[in-house]
Coordinates of C-alpha atoms and ligand atoms in Angstrom, one line a residue:
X1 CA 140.5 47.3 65.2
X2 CA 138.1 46.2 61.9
X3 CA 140.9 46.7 58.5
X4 CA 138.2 49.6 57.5
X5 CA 138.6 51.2 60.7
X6 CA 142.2 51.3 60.5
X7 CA 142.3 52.4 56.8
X8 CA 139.8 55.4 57.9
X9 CA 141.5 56.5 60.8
X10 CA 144.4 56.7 58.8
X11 CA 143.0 58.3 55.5
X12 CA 143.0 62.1 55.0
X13 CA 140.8 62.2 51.8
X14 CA 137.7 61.2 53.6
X15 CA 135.4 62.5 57.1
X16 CA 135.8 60.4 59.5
X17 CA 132.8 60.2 61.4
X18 CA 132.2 60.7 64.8
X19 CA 131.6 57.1 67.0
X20 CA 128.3 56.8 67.7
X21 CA 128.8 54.5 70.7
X22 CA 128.0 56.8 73.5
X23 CA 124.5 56.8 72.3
X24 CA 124.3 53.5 72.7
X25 CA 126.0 53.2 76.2
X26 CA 123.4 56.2 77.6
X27 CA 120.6 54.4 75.4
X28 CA 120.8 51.6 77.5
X29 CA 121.2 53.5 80.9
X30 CA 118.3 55.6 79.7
X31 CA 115.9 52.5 79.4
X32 CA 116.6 50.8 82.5
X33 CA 116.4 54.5 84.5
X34 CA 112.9 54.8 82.5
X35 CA 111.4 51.6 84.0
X36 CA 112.6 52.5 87.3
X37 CA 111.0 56.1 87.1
X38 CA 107.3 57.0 88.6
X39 CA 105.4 59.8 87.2
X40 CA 106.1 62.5 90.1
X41 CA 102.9 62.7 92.0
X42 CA 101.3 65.9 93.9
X43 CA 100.3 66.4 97.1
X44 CA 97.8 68.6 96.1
X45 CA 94.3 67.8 95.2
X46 CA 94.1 70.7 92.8
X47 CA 90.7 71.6 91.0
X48 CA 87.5 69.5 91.2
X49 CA 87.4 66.3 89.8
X50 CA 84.1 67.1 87.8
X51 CA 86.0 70.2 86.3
X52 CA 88.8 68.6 84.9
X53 CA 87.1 66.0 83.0
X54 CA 84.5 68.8 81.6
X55 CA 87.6 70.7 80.3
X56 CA 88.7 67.2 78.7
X57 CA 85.3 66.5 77.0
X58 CA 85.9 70.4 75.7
X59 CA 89.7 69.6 74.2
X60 CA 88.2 66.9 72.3
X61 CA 85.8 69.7 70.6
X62 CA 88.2 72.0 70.3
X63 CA 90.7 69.2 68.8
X64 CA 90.3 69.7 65.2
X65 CA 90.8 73.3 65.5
X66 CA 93.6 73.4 67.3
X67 CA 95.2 70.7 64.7
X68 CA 94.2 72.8 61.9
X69 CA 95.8 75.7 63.3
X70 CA 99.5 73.6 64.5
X71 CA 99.0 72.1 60.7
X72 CA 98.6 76.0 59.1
X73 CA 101.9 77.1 60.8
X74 CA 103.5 73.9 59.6
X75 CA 102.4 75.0 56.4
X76 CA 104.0 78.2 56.7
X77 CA 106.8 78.7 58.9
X78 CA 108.0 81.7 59.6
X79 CA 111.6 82.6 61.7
X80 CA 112.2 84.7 64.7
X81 CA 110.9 88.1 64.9
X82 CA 109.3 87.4 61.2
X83 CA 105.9 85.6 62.4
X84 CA 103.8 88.0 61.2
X85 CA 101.2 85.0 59.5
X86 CA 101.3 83.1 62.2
X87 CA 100.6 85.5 65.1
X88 CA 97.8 86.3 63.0
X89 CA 96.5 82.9 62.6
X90 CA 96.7 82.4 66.3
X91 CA 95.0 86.0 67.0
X92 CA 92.2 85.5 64.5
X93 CA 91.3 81.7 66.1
X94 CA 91.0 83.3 69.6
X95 CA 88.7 86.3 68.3
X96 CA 86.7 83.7 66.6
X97 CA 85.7 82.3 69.8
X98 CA 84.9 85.9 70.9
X99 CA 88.6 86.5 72.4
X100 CA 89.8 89.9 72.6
X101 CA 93.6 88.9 71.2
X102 CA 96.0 91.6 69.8
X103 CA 99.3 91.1 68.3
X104 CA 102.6 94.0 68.5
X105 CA 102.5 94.2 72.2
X106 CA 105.2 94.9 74.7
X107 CA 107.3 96.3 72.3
X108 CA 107.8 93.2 70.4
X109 CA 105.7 93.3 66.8
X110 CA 105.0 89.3 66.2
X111 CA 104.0 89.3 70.2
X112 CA 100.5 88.6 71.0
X113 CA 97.9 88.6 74.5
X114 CA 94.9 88.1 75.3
X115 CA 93.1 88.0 78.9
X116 CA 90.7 85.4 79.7
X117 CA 86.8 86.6 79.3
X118 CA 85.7 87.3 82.6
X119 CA 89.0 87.9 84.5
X120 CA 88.2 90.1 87.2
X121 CA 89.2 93.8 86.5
X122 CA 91.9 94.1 89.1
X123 CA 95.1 92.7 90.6
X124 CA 92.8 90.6 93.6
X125 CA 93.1 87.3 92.2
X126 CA 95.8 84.9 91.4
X127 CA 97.2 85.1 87.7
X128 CA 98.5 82.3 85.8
X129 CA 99.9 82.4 82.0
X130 CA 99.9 79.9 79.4
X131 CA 102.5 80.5 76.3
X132 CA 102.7 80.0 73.0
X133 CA 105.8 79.7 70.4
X134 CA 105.2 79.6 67.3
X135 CA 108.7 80.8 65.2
X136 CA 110.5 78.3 63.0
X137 CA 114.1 77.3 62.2
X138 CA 116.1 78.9 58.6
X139 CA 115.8 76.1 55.9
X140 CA 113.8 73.2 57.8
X141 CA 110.7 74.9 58.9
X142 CA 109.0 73.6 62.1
X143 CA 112.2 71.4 63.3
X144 CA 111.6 72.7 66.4
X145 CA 108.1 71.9 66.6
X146 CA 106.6 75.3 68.0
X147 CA 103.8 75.1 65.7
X148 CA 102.8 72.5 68.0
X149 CA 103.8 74.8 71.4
X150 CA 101.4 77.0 69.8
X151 CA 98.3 74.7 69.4
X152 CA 98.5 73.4 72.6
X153 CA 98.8 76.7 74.5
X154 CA 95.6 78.3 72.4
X155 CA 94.1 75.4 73.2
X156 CA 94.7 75.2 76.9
X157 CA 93.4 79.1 76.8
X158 CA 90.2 78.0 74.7
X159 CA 89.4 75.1 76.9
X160 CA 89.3 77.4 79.7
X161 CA 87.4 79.9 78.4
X162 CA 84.6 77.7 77.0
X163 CA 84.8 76.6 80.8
X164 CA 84.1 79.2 82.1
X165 CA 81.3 80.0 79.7
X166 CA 79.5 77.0 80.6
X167 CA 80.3 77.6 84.8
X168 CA 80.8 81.4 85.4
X169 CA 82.4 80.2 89.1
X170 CA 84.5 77.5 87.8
X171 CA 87.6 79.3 87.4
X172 CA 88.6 81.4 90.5
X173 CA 91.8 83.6 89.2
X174 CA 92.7 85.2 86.2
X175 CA 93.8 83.8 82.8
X176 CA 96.6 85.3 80.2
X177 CA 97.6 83.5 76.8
X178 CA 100.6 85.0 75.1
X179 CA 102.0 84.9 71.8
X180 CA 105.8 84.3 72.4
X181 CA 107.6 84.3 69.1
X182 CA 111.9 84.5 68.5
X183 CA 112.6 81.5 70.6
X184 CA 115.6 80.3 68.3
X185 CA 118.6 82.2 68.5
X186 CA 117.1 84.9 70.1
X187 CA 115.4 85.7 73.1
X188 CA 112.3 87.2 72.0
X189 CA 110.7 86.8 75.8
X190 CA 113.3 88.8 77.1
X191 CA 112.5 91.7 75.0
X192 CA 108.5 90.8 76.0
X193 CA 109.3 90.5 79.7
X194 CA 111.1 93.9 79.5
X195 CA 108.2 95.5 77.6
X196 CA 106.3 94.2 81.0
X197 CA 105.0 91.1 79.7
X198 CA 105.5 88.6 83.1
X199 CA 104.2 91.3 85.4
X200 CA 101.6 91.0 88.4
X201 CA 101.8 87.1 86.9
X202 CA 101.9 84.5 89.6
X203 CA 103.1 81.4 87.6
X204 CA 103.8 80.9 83.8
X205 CA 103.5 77.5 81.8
X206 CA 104.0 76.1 78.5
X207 CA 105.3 72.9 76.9
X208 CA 107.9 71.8 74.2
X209 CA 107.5 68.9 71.6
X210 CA 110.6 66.0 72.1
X211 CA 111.2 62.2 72.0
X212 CA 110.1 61.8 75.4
X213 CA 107.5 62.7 77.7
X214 CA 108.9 64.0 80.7
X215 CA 108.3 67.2 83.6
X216 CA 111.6 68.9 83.0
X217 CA 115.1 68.4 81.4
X218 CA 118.4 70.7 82.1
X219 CA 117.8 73.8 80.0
X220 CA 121.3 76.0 80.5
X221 CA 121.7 79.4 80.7
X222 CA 123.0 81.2 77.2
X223 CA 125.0 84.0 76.6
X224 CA 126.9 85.1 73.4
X225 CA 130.7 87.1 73.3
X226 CA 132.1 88.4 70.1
X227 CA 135.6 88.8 71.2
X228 CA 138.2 91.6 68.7
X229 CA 141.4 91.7 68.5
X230 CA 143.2 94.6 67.3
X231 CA 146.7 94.8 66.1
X232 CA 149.3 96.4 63.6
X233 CA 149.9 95.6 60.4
X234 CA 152.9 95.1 58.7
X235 CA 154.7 93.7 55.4
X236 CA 154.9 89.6 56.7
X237 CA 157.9 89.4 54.8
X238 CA 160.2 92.7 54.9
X239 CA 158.7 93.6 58.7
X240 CA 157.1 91.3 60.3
X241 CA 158.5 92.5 63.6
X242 CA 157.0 95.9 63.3
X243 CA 153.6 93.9 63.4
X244 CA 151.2 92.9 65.9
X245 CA 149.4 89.9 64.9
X246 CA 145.7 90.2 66.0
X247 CA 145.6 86.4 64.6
X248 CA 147.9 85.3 67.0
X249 CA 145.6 86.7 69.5
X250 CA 142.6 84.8 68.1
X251 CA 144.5 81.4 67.7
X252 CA 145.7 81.5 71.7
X253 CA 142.7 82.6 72.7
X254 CA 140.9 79.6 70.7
X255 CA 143.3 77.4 71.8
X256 CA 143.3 78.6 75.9
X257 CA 139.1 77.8 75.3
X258 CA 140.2 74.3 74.4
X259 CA 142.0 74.4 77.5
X260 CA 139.8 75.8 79.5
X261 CA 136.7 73.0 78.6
X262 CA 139.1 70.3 80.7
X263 CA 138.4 72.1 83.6
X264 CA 134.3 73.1 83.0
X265 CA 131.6 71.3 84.6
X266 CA 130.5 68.6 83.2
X267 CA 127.4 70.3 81.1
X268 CA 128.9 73.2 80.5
X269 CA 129.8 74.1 76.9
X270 CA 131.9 76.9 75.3
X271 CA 131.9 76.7 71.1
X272 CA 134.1 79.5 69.3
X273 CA 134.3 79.9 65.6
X274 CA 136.9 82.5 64.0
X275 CA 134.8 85.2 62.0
X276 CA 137.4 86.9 61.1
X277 CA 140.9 86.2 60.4
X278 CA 142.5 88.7 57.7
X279 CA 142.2 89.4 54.3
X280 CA 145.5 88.4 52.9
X281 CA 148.9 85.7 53.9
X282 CA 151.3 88.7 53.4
X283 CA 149.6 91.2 56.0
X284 CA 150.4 90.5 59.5
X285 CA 146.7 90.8 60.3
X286 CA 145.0 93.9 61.9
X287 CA 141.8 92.4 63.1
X288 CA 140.8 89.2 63.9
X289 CA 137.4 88.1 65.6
X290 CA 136.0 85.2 67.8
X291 CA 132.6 84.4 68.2
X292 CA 131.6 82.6 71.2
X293 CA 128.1 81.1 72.9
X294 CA 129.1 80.1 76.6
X295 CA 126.7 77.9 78.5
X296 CA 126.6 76.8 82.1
X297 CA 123.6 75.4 83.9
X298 CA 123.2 77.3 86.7
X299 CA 123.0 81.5 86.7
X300 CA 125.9 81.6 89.2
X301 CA 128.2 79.1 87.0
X302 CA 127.3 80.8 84.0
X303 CA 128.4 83.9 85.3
X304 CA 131.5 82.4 86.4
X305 CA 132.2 80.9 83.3
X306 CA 132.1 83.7 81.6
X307 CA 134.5 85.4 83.6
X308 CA 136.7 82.5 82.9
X309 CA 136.3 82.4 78.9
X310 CA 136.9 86.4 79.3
X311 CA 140.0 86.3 81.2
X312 CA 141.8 83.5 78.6
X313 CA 140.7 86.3 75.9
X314 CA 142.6 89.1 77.4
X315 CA 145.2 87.1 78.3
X316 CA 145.4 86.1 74.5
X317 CA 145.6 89.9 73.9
X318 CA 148.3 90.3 77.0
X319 CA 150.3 87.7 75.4
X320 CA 150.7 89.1 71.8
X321 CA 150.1 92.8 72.7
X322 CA 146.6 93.3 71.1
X323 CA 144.1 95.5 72.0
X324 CA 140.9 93.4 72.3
X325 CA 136.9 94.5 72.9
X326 CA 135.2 92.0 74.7
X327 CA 130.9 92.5 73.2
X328 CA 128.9 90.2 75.8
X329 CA 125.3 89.4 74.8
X330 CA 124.7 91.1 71.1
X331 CA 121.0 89.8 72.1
X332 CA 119.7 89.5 75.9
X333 CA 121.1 86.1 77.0
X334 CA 118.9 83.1 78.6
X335 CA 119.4 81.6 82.0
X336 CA 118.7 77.7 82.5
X337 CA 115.0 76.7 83.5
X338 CA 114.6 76.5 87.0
X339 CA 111.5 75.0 86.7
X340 CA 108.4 74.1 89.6
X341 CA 108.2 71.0 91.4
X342 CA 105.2 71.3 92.5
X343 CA 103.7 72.6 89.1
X344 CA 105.0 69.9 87.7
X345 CA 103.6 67.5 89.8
X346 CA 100.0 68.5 89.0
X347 CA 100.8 68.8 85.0
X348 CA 102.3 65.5 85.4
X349 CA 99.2 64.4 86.9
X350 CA 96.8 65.4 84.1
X351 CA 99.2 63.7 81.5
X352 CA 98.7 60.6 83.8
X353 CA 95.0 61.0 83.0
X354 CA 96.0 61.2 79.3
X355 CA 97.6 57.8 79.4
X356 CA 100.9 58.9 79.2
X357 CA 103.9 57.6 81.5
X358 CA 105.3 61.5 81.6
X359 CA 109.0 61.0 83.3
X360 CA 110.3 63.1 86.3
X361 CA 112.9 65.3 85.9
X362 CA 116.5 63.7 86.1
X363 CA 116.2 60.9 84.3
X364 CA 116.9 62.0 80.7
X365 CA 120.6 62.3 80.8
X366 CA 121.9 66.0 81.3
X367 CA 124.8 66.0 78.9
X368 CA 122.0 66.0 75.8
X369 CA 121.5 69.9 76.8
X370 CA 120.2 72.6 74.8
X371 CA 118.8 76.3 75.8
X372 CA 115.5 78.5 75.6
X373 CA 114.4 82.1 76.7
X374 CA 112.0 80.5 79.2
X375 CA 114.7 80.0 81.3
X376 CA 114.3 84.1 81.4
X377 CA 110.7 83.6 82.4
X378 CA 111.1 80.8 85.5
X379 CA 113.4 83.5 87.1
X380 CA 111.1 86.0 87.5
X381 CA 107.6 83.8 88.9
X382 CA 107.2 80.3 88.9
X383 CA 107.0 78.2 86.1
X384 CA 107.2 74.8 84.2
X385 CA 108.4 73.9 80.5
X386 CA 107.5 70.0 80.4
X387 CA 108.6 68.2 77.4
X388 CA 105.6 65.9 75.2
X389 CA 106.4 63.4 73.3
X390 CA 105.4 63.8 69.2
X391 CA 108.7 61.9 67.9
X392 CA 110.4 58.1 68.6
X393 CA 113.3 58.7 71.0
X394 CA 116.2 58.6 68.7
X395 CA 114.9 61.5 66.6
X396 CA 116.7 65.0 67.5
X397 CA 115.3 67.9 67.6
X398 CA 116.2 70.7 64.9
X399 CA 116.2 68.2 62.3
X400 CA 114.4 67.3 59.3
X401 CA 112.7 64.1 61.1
X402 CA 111.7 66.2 63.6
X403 CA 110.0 68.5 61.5
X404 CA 107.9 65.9 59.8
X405 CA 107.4 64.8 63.2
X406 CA 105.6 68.0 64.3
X407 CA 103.2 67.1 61.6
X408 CA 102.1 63.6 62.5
X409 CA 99.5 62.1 63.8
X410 CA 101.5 61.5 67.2
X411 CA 102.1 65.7 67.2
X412 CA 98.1 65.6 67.0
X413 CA 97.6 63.4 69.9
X414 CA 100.0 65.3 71.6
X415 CA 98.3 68.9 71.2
X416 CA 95.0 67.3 72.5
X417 CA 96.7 66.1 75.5
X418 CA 99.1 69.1 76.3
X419 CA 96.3 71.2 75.8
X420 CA 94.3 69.5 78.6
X421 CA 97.6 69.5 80.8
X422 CA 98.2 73.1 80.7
X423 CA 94.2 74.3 81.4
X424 CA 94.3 71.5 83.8
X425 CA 97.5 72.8 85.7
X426 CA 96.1 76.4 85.6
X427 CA 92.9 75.4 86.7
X428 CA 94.6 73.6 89.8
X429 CA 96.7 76.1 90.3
X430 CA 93.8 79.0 90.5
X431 CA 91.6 76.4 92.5
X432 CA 93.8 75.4 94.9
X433 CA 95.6 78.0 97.5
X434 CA 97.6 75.4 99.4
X435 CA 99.0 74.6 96.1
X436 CA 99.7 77.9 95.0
X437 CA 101.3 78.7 98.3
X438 CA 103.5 75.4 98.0
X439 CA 104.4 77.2 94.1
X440 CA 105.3 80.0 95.9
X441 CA 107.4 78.9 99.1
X442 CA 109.1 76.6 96.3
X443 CA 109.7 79.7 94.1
X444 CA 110.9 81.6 97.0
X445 CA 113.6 78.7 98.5
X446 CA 115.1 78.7 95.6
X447 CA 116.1 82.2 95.4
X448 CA 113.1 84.2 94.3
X449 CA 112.9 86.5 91.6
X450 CA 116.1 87.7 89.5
X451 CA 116.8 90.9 87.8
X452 CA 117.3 89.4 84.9
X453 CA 118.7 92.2 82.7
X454 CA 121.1 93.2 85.3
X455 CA 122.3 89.5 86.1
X456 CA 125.6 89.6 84.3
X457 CA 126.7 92.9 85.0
X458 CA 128.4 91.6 88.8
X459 CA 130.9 89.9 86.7
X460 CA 132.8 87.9 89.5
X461 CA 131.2 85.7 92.3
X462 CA 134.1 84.7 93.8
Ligands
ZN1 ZN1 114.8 74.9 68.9
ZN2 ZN1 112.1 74.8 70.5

């Protein structure tokens, strides 16, 4: 071991910081998986040939519209449920181009739809939706990138529109773009999908800025416990055995967590922070609160998992004779994306066309996992969240680099090209019925449609 090595691993006045190495091990795994990979290919012809370069010749019109609008939001990011300038920007680009958009639907204020001109009236015809995010992170603005979720999906919406201006026939189904806002840290298409938001929809797609372009990458399921415990208090000096230490309920239980992650899959994560922990050394403490997110990446798992985490709380409280409330989900939780194979395939495709080498699912390793309410959304119809690349590989998301990133001329590129890739995905998927029945069948085998509000509530699946 390096002298400096030794002196920090030994020196208390300073952070150690964390080994980077992994990184670097998974780096090179990454690159050699990467020239091994194909772009997964369809099956499926999808739309006419003729009618998906006409919708590329209209992206490149639209282009400096759309980058206006992705550079606008930039400009002023707004967080979740707080997006009042930016639905408005989006909903004042579509009724410029004639679009009859309306923001504070289903329930949710910043929310935002609009139907495609010349959708037929009634429930005969295949539906697809294309989504747009546009909320931002607390302190470092667009570090997510939605501004550039939200050009893309107004601009796969506007491509097919002008479309079907120019060829009344061309698209045989129906269109809906909607506003999605509160991605981060909340689950703002929950609240949409229970103000009826995903109904009579056949298929849902959108797309999210990263390092890479690739179809899919592990998404896992979300939910959030506040955990109390209550006990007595008493003098810590003159009685301390006519207390009972709700502290000592919160440390075990943090500690039987720790535990508990040996035994976890692989992916899953469980992180706890003490929010409260007594006011005062010389009270044995009353109260003392955990806050927990628990993450699996599978509905079932999560569900386990949570019974897990919740059994090592009341066990805490067992153990020290506490009282304890066990608060699941403050805010609807998110399952994992179980995203569409055979969507995939034909967005895949249409990036193919754009030049880009767009990655199948699987290669990106799974350990690098975050979560997103669409997850929500691919449980109840079909549906794809690809990932386009605006960034160089190393850069994370929810970062300042990221967020100057979603600004760049690469997050420019990339609007053009995601906005083909989503009209050009609808458009196959309304064109073409063997496709849409393979979306379906593919749905269907892999367990259908979830009541997603009611997941959680069988606790045990054991
Ligand atoms: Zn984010
Ligand atoms: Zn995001």
């Amino acid at each position: 071991m390096p002298d400096s090595v030794q002196r920090m691993a030994c020196d208390s006045t300073h952070i150690r910081p964390p080994y980077p190495g992994y990184f670097d091990h998974v780096g090179a795994q990454l690159e050699k998986d990467r020239q091994r990979a194909r772009p997964p290919e369809s099956e499926f012809d999808g739309a006419r040939a003729e009618l998906r370069a006409e919708l590329a010749t209209i992206v490149e019109e639209l282009a400096p519209q759309l980058i206006a609008l992705a550079k606008d939001l930039h400009d002023h990011p707004e967080t979740a449920f707080d997006e009042h300038r930016s639905v408005a920007a989006l909903v004042s680009l579509l009724n410029e181009h004639g679009i009859d958009a309306k923001a504070d639907v289903f329930g949710v204020e910043t929310a935002a739809v609009a139907d495609l001109p010349g959708d037929a009236p009634d429930a005969s015809s295949r539906r697809v939706a294309i989504l747009s995010e546009y909320d931002a992170l607390p302190g470092i603005g667009h570090a997510c990138g939605h501004n550039v979720i939200a050009a893309s999906g107004v601009g796969a919406f506007l491509a097919l529109a002008q479309l079907r201006q120019r060829h009344p026939e061309a698209i045989p189904g129906r269109v809906r773009w909607l506003g999605t806002p509160a991605e981060e840290g909340h689950t703002g298409k929950e609240y949409m999908a229970r103000g009826g938001a995903f109904e009579g929809l056949d298929a849902a797609i959108m797309i999210h800025p990263y390092g890479y372009d690739v179809t899919d990458q592990v998404w896992l399921g979300r939910r959030t416990l506040n955990v109390t415990f209550h006990g007595q208090p008493a003098h810590a000096s003159a009685q301390p055995f006519m207390g009972v230490n709700a502290l000592d309920a919160a440390s075990i239980a943090y500690q039987g967590i720790g535990l508990l992650r040996q035994q976890m899959l692989p992916v899953d994560r469980v992180h706890t922070m003490m929010s409260e922990g007594g006011d005062r050394a010389s009270i044995i403490v009353e109260r003392a609160q955990l806050k927990m997110y628990v993450r699996s990446k599978y509905p079932d798992t999560l569900r386990d998992l949570s019974q897990r985490v919740e059994n090592v709380c009341r066990g805490a409280a067992l153990m020290t004779g506490c009282r304890v409330d066990i608060d699941w989900d403050e805010h609807p939780p998110s399952l994992p994306v179980r995203s569409n194979k055979e969507l995939e395939a034909r967005f895949a495709a249409a990036m193919v066309d754009r030049g880009r080498r767009i990655l199948p699912g699987g290669v990106l390793p799974e350990t690098i996992a975050a979560s997103t309410d669409f997850g929500n959304v691919s449980y109840r119809v079909p549906g794809i969240h690809p990932l386009v690349k605006i960034s160089d590989e190393s850069v994370a998301l929810h970062t300042a680099e990221f967020a100057q990133a979603a600004a760049s001329p690469a997050a420019e590129t990339a609007i053009s090209d995601a906005s083909f890739a989503l009209a050009a995905t609808a458009l196959d998927f309304l064109s073409d019925d063997e496709l849409a029945q393979a979306v379906a069948e593919e749905f269907e085998a892999a367990g259908g449609a979830v009541d997603v509000p009611s997941y959680f509530d069988a606790k045990d699946p054991s």
